[in-house]
CSV table of C-alpha atoms in Angstrom, one decimal:
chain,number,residue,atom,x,y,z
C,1,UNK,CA,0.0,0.0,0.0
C,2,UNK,CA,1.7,3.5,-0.9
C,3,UNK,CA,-0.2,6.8,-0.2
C,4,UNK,CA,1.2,9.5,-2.3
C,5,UNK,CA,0.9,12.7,-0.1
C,6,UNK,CA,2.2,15.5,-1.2
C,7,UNK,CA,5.3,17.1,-3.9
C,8,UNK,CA,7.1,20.6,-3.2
C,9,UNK,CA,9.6,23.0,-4.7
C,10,UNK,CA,9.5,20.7,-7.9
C,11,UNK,CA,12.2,21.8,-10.5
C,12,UNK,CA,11.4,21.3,-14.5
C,13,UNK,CA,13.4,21.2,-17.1
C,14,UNK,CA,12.3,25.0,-18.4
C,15,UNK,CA,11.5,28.2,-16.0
C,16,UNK,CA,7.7,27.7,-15.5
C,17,UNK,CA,6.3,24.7,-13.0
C,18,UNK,CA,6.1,21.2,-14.2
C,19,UNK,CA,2.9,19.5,-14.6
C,20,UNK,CA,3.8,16.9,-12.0
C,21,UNK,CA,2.5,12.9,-12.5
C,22,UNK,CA,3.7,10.3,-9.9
C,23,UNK,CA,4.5,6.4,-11.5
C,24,UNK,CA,5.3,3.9,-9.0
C,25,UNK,CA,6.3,0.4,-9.8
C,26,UNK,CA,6.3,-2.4,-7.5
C,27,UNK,CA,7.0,-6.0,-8.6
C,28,UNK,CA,6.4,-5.0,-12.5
C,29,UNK,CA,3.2,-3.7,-12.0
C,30,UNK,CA,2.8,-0.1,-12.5
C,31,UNK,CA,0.5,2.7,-11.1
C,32,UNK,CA,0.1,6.4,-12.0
C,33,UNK,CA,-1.7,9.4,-9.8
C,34,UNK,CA,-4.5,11.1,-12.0
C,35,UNK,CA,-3.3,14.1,-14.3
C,36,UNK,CA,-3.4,17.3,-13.1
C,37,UNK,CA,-4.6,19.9,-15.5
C,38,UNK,CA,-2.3,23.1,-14.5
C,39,UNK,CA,1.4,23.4,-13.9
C,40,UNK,CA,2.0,23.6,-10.3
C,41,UNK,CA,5.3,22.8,-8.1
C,42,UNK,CA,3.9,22.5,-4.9
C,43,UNK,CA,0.7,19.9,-4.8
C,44,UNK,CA,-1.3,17.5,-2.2
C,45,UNK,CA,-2.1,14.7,-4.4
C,46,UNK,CA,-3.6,12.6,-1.1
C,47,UNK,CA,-3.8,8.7,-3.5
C,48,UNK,CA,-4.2,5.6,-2.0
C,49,UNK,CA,-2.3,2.6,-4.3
C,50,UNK,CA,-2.9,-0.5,-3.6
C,51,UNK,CA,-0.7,-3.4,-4.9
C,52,UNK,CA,-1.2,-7.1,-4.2
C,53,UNK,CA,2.6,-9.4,-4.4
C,54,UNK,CA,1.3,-12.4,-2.9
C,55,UNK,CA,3.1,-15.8,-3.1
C,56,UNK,CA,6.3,-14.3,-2.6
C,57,UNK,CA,9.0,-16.3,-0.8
C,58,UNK,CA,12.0,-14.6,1.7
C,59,UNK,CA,14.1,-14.6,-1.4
C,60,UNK,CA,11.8,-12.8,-3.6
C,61,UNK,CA,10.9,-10.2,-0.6
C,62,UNK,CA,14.9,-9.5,0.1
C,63,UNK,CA,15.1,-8.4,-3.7
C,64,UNK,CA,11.7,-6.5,-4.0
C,65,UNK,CA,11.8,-2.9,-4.8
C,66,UNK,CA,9.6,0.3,-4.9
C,67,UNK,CA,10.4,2.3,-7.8
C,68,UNK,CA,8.8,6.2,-7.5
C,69,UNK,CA,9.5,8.2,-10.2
C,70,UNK,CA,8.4,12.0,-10.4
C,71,UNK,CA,8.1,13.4,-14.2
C,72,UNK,CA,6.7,16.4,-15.8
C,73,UNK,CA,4.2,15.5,-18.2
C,74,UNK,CA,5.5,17.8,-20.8
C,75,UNK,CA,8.5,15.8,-21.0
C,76,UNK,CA,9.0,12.4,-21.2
C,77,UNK,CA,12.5,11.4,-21.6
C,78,UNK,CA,13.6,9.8,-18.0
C,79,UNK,CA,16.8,12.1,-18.4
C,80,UNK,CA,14.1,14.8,-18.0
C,81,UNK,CA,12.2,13.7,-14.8
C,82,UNK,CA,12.2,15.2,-11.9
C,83,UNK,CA,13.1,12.9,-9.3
C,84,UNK,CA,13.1,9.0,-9.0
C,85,UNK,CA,13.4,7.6,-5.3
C,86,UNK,CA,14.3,3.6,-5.0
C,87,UNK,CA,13.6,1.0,-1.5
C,88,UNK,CA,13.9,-2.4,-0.7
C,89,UNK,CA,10.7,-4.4,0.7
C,90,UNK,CA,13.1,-5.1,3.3
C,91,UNK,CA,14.1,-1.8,4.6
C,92,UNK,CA,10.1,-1.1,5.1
C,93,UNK,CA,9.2,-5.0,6.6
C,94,UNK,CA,12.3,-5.0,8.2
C,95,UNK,CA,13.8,-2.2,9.5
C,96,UNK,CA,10.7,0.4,10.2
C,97,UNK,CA,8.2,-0.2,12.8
C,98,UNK,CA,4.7,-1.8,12.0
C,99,UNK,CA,6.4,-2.5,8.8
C,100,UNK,CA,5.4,0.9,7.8
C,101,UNK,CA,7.0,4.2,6.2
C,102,UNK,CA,4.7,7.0,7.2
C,103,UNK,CA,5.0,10.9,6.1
C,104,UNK,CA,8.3,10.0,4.4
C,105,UNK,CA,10.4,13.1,2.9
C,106,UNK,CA,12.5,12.6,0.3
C,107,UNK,CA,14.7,14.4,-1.7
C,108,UNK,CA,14.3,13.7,-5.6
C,109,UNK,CA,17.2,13.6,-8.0
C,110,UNK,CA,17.5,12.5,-11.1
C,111,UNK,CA,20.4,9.9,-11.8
C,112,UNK,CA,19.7,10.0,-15.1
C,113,UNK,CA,20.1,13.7,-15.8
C,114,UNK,CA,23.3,15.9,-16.3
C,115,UNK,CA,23.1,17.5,-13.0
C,116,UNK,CA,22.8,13.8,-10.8
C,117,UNK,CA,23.5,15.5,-7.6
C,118,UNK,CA,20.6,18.6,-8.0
C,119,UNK,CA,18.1,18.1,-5.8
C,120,UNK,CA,14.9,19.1,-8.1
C,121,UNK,CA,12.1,18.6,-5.5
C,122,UNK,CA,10.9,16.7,-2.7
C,123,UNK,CA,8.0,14.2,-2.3
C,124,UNK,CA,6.0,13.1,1.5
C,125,UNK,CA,4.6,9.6,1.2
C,126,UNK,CA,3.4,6.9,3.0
C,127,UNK,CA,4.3,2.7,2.3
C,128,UNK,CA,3.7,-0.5,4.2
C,129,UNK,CA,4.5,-4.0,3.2
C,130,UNK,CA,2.4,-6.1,5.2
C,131,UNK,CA,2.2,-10.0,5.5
C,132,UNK,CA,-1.6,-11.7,5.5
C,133,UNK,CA,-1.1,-12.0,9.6
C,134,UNK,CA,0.4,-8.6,10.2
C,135,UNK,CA,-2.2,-6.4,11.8
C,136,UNK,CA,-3.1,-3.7,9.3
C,137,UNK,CA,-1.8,0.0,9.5
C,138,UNK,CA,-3.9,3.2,8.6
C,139,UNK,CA,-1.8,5.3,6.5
C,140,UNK,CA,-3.0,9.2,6.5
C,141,UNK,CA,-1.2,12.2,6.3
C,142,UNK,CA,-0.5,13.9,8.8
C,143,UNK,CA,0.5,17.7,9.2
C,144,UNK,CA,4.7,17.2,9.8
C,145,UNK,CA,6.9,19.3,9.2
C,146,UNK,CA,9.8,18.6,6.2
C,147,UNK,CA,12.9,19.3,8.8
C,148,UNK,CA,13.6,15.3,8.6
C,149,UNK,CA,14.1,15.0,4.9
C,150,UNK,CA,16.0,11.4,3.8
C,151,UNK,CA,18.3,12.1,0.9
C,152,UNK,CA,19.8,9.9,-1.6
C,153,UNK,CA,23.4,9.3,-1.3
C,154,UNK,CA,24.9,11.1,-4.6
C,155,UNK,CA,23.7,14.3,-2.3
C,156,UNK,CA,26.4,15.7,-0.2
C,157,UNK,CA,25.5,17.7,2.6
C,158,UNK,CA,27.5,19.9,4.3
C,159,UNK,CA,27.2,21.7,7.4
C,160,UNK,CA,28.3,25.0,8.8
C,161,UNK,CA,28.7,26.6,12.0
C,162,UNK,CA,27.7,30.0,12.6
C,163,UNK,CA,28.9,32.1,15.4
C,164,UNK,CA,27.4,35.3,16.6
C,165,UNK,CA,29.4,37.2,19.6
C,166,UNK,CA,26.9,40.5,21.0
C,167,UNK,CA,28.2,43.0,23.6
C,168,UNK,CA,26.4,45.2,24.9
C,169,UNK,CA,27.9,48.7,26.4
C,170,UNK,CA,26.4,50.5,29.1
C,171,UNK,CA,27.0,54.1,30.8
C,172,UNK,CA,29.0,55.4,27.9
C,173,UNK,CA,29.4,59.5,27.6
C,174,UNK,CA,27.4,60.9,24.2
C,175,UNK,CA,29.8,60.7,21.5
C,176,UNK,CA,28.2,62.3,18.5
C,177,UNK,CA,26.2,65.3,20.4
C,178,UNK,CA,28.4,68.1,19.1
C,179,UNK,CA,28.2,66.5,15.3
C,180,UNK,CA,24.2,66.6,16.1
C,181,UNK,CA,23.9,69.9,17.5
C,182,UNK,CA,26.2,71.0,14.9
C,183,UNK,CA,23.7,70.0,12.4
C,184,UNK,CA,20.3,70.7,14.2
C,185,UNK,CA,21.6,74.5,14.3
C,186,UNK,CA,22.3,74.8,10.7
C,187,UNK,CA,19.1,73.3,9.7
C,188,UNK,CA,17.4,76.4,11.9
């Protein structure tokens, strides 16, 4: 089950905002959120996707992936997409509690593109990967802030320090009151 939430700050390939449509692939099968009818580059798309993988064995589970790829409908070459963000099954089954991913931020890139290390947007989704007798998990969005963003690892991040040193001075003598007399008497 993913729940596509919400995109932001979405980059196209020209100056005005893409017309943003989600694909995601899971197991070869293939899902798309509905068209939108104006350029935007921030939008709540709030789509529930359902996908059924049944019969699979540990094997096929450890190799699983979720492909999400963010494109601008004006262009469809995937070295013009916007983003395209990549998981294991496992990492959701195995590594996140309930088995669930909920209000996820990523960062998209495009490894396709020129420019693999440009971050050209961010998307907010939701995923589980649930067994028949795992209990099942609501997924709804909720209002988070995008402070804990996950980024792919072609993105660098580097962090600076800033320092900031005040004084304050107190019981000084008037330093500038002959300038400013000075100038009030002239303008009489």
């Amino acid at each position: 089950h993913i729940y596509i939430e919400e995109v932001k700050n979405l980059v196209s390939k020209e100056e005005e905002p893409p017309l943003p449509l989600i694909k995601m692939t899971v197991l070869n099968d293939t899902k798309r959120t509905n068209e939108l009818e104006e350029n935007v580059s921030t939008y709540f798309f709030g789509e529930h996707f359902y996908f059924d993988c049944l019969n699979m064995n540990n094997a096929t589970l450890d190799s699983a992936k979720v492909k999400i790829e963010v494109l601008d409908k004006n262009f469809t070459s995937i070295a013009d997409y916007i983003g395209i963000y990549e998981f294991d099954f496992s990492f959701v089954y195995n590594y996140s509690e309930n088995h669930v991913l909920n209000n996820y931020w990523v960062a998209l890139v495009n490894p396709c593109s020129d420019d693999y290390s440009k971050i050209r947007g961010y998307l907010r989704f939701s995923c589980s990967i649930l067994h028949s007798s795992d209990k099942r998990v609501e997924l709804s969005s909720n209002a988070t802030n995008s402070d804990n963003i996950n980024f792919p690892p072609q993105i660098k991040i580097e962090y600076y320090e800033v320092s900031l040193v005040l004084f304050k001075a107190e019981h000084l003598a008037d330093m500038d009151t002959t300038v400013v007399d000075f100038i009030s008497n002239v303008n009489k």
